mmCIF file with all atom_site columns, C-alpha atoms in Angstrom:
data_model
loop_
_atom_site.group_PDB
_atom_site.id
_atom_site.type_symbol
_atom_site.label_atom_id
_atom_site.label_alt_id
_atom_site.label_comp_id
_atom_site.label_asym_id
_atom_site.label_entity_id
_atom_site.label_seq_id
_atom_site.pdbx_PDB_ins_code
_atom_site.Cartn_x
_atom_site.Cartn_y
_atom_site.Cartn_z
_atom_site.occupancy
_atom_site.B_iso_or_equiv
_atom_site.pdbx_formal_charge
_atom_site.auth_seq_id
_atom_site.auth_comp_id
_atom_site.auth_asym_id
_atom_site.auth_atom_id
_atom_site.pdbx_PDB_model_num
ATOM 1   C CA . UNK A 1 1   ? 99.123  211.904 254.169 1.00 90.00 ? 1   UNK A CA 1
ATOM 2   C CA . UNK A 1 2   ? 100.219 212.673 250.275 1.00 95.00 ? 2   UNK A CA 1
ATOM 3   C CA . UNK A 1 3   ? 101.168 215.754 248.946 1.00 98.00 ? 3   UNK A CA 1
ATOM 4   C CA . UNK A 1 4   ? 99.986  215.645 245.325 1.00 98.00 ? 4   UNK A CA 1
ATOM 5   C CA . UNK A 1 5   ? 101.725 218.648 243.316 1.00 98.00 ? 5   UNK A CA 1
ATOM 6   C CA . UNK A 1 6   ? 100.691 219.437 239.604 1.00 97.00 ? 6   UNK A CA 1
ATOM 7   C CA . UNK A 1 7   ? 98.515  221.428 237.635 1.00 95.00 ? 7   UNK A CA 1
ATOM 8   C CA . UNK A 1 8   ? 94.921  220.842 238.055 1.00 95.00 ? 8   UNK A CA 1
ATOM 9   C CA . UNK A 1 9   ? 93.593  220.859 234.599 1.00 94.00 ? 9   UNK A CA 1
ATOM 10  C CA . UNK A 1 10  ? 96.339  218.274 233.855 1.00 95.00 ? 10  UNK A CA 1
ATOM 11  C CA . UNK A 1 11  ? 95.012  214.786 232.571 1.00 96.00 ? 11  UNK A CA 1
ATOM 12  C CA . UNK A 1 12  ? 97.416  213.103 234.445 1.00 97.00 ? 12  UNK A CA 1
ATOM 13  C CA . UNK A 1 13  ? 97.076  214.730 237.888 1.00 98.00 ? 13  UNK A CA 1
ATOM 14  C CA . UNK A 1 14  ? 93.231  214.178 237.754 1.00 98.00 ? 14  UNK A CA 1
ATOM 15  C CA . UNK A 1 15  ? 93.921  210.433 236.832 1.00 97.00 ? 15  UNK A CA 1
ATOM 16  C CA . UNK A 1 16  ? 96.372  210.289 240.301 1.00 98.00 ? 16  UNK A CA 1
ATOM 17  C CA . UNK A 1 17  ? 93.819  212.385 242.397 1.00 98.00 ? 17  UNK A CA 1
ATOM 18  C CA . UNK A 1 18  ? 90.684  210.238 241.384 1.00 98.00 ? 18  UNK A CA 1
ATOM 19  C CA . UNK A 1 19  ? 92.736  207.010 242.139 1.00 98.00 ? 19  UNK A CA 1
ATOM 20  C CA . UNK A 1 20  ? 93.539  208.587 245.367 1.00 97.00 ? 20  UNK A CA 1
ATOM 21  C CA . UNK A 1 21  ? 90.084  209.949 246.261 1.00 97.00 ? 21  UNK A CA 1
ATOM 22  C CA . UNK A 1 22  ? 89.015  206.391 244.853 1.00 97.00 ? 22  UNK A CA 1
ATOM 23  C CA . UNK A 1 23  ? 91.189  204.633 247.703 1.00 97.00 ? 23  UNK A CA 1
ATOM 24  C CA . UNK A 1 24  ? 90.358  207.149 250.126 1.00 97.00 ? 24  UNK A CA 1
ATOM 25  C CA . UNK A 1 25  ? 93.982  208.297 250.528 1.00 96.00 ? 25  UNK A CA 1
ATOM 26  C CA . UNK A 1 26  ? 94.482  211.323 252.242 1.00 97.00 ? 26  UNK A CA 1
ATOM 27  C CA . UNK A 1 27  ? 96.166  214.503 250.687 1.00 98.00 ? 27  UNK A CA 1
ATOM 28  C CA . UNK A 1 28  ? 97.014  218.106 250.020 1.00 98.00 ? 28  UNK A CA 1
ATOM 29  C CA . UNK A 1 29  ? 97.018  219.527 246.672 1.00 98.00 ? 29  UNK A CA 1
ATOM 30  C CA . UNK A 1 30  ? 100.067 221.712 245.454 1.00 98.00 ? 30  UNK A CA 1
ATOM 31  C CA . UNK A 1 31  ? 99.284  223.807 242.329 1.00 97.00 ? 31  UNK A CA 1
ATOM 32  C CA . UNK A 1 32  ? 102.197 224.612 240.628 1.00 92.00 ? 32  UNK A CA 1
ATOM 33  C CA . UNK A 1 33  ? 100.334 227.457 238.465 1.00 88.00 ? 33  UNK A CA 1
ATOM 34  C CA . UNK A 1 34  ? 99.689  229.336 241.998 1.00 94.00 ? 34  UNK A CA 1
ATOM 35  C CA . UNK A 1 35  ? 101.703 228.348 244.052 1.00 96.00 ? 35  UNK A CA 1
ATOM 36  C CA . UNK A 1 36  ? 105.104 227.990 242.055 1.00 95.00 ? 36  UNK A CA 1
ATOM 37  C CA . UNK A 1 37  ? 108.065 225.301 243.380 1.00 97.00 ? 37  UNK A CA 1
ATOM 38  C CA . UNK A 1 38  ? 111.171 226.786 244.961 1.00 97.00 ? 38  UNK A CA 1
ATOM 39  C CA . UNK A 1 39  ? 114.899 225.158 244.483 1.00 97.00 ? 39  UNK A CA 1
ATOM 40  C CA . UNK A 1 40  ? 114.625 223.583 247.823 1.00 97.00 ? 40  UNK A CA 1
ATOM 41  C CA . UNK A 1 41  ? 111.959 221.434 246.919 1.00 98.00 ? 41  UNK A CA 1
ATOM 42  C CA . UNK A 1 42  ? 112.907 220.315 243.720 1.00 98.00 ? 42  UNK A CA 1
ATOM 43  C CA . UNK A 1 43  ? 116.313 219.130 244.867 1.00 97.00 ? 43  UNK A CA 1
ATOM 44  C CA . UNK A 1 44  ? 114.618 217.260 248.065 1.00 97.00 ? 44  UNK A CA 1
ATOM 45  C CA . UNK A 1 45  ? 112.931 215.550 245.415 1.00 98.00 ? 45  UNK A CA 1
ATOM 46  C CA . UNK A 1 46  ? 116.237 214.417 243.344 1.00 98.00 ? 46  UNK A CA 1
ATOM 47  C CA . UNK A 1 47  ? 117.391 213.113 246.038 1.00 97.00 ? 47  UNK A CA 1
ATOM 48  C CA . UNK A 1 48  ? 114.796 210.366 245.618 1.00 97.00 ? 48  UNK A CA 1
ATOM 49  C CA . UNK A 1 49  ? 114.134 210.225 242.146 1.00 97.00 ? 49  UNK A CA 1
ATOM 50  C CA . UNK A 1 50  ? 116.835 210.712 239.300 1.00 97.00 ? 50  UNK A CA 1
ATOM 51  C CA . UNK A 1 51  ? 116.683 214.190 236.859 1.00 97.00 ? 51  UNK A CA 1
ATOM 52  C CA . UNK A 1 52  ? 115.635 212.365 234.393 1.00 95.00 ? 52  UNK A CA 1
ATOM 53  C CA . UNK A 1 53  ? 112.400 211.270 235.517 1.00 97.00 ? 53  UNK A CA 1
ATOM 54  C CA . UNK A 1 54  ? 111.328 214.575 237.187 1.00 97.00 ? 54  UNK A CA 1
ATOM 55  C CA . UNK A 1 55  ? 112.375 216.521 234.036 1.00 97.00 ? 55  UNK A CA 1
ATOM 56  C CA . UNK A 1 56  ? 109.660 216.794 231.517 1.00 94.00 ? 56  UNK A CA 1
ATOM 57  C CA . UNK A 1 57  ? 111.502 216.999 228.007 1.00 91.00 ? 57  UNK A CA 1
ATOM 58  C CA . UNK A 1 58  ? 107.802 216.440 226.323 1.00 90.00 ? 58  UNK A CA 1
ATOM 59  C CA . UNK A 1 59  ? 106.977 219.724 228.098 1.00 87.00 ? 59  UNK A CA 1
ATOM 60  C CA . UNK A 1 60  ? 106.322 223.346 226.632 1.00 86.00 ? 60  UNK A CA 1
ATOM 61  C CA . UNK A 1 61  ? 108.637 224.923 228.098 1.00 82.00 ? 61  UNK A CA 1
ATOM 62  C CA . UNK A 1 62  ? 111.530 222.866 226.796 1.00 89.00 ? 62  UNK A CA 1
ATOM 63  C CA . UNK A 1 63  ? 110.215 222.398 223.671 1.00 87.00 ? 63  UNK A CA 1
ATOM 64  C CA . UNK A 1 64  ? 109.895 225.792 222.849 1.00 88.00 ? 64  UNK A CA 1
ATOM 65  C CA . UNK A 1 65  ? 113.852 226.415 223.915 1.00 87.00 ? 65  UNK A CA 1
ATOM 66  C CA . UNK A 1 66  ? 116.185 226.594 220.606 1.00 85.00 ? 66  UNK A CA 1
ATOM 67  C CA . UNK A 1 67  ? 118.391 223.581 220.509 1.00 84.00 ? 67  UNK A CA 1
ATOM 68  C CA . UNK A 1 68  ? 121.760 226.222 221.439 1.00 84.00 ? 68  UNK A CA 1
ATOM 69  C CA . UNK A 1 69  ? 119.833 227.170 225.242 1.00 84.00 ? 69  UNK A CA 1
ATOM 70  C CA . UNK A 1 70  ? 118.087 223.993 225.920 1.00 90.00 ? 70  UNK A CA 1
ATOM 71  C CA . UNK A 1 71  ? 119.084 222.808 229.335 1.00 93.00 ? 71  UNK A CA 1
ATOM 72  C CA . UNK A 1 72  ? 121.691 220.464 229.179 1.00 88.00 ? 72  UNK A CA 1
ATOM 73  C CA . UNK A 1 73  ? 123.216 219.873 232.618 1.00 94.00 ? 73  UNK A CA 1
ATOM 74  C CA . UNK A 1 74  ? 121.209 219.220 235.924 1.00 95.00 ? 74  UNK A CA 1
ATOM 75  C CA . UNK A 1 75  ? 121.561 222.986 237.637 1.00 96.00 ? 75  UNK A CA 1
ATOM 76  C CA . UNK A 1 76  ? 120.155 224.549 234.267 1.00 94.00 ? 76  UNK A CA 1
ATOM 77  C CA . UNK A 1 77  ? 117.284 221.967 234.079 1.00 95.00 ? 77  UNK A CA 1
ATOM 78  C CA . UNK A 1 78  ? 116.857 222.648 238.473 1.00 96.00 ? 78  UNK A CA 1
ATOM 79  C CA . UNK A 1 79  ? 116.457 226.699 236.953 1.00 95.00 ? 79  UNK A CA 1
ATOM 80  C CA . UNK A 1 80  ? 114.352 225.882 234.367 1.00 94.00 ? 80  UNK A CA 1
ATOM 81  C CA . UNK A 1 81  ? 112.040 223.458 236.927 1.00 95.00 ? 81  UNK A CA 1
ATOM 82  C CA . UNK A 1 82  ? 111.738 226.687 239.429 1.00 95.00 ? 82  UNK A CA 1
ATOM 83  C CA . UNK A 1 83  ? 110.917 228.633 236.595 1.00 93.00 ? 83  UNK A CA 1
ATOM 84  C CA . UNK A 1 84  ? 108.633 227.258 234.911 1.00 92.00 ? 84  UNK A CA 1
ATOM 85  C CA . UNK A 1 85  ? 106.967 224.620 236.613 1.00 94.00 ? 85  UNK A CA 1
ATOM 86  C CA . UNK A 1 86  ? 105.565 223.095 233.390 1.00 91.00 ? 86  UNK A CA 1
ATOM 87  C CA . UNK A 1 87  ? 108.795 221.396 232.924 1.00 94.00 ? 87  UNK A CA 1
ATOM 88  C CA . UNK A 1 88  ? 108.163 218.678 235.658 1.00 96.00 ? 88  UNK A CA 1
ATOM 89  C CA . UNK A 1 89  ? 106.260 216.194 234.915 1.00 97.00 ? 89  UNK A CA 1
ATOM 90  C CA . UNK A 1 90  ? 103.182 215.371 236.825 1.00 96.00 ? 90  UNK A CA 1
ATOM 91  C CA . UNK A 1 91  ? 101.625 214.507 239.414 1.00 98.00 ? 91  UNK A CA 1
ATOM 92  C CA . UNK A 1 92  ? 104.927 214.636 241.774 1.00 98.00 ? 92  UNK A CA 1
ATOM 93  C CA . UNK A 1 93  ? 103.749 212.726 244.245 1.00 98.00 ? 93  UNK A CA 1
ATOM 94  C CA . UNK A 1 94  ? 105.334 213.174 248.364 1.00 97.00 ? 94  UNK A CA 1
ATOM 95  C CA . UNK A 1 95  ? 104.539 210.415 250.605 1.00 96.00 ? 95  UNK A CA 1
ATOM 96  C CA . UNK A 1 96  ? 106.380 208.978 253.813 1.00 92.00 ? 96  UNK A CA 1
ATOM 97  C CA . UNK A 1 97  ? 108.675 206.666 252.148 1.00 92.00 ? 97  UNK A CA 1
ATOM 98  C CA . UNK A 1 98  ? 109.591 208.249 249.054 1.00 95.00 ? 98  UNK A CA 1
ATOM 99  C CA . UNK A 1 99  ? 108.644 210.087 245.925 1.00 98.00 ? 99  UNK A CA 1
ATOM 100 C CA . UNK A 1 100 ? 106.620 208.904 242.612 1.00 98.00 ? 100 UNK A CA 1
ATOM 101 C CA . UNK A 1 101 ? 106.090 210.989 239.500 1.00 98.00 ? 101 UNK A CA 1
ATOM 102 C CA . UNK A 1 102 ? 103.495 210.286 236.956 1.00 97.00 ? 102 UNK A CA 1
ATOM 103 C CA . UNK A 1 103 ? 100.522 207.785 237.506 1.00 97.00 ? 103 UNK A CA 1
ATOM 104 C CA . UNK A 1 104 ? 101.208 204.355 237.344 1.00 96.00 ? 104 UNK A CA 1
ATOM 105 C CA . UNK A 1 105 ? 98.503  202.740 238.977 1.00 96.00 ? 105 UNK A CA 1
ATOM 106 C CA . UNK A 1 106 ? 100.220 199.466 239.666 1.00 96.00 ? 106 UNK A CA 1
ATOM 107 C CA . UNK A 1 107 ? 103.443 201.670 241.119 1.00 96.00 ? 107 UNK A CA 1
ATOM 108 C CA . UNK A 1 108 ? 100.781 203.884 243.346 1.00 97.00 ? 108 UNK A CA 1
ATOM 109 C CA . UNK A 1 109 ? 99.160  200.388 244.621 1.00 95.00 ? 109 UNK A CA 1
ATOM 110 C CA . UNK A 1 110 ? 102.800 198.787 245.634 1.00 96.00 ? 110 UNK A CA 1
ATOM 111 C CA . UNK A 1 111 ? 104.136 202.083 247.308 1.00 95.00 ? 111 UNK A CA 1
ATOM 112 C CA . UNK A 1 112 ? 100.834 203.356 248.403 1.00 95.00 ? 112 UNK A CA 1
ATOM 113 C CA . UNK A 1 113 ? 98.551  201.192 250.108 1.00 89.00 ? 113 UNK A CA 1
#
């Protein structure tokens, strides 16, 4: 079974969740608006994927930061992550072997089915 987290109005996470639905995968939906992320998880997930790839720069969040307390080393961008949630990109996907983030459909095929 996935774990898909995300925000469900997100374009993105309904792309991954109809491809999953679509390929009758099952999983449990993790809404970061209600449900928040806590330090643990995040860093279970570096430990798959690098900070660069689960850090969403293109976010709100970040992009509302001034250039002098934008996030700049990996326990600052963790913080920001925890805090607000918007800041990782989406869909973060949990499965037995790994971790993806974003939808790729030919990535979710490879690692997925």
């Amino acid at each position: 079974m996935l774990n898909i987290y995300g925000i469900p109005n997100c374009d993105t996470v309904q792309k991954a969740i109809k491809w999953v639905k679509t390929n009758e995968i099952e999983y449990e939906f993790h809404d970061f608006k209600k449900e928040g992320i806590t330090e643990k998880k995040v860093k279970e997930w570096l430990k798959k994927v690098p900070i660069e790839k689960l850090f969403n720069k293109a976010s709100n969040p970040y992009k509302e930061l001034t250039s002098d307390v934008k996030p700049s080393t990996p326990e600052a961008m963790i913080k920001l992550m925890i805090t607000q949630p918007n800041s990782i990109k989406r869909p973060v996907i949990e499965f037995e072997k790994g971790v993806l983030v974003g939808f790729k459909e030919e990535e979710y095929l490879s690692k997925l089915i």
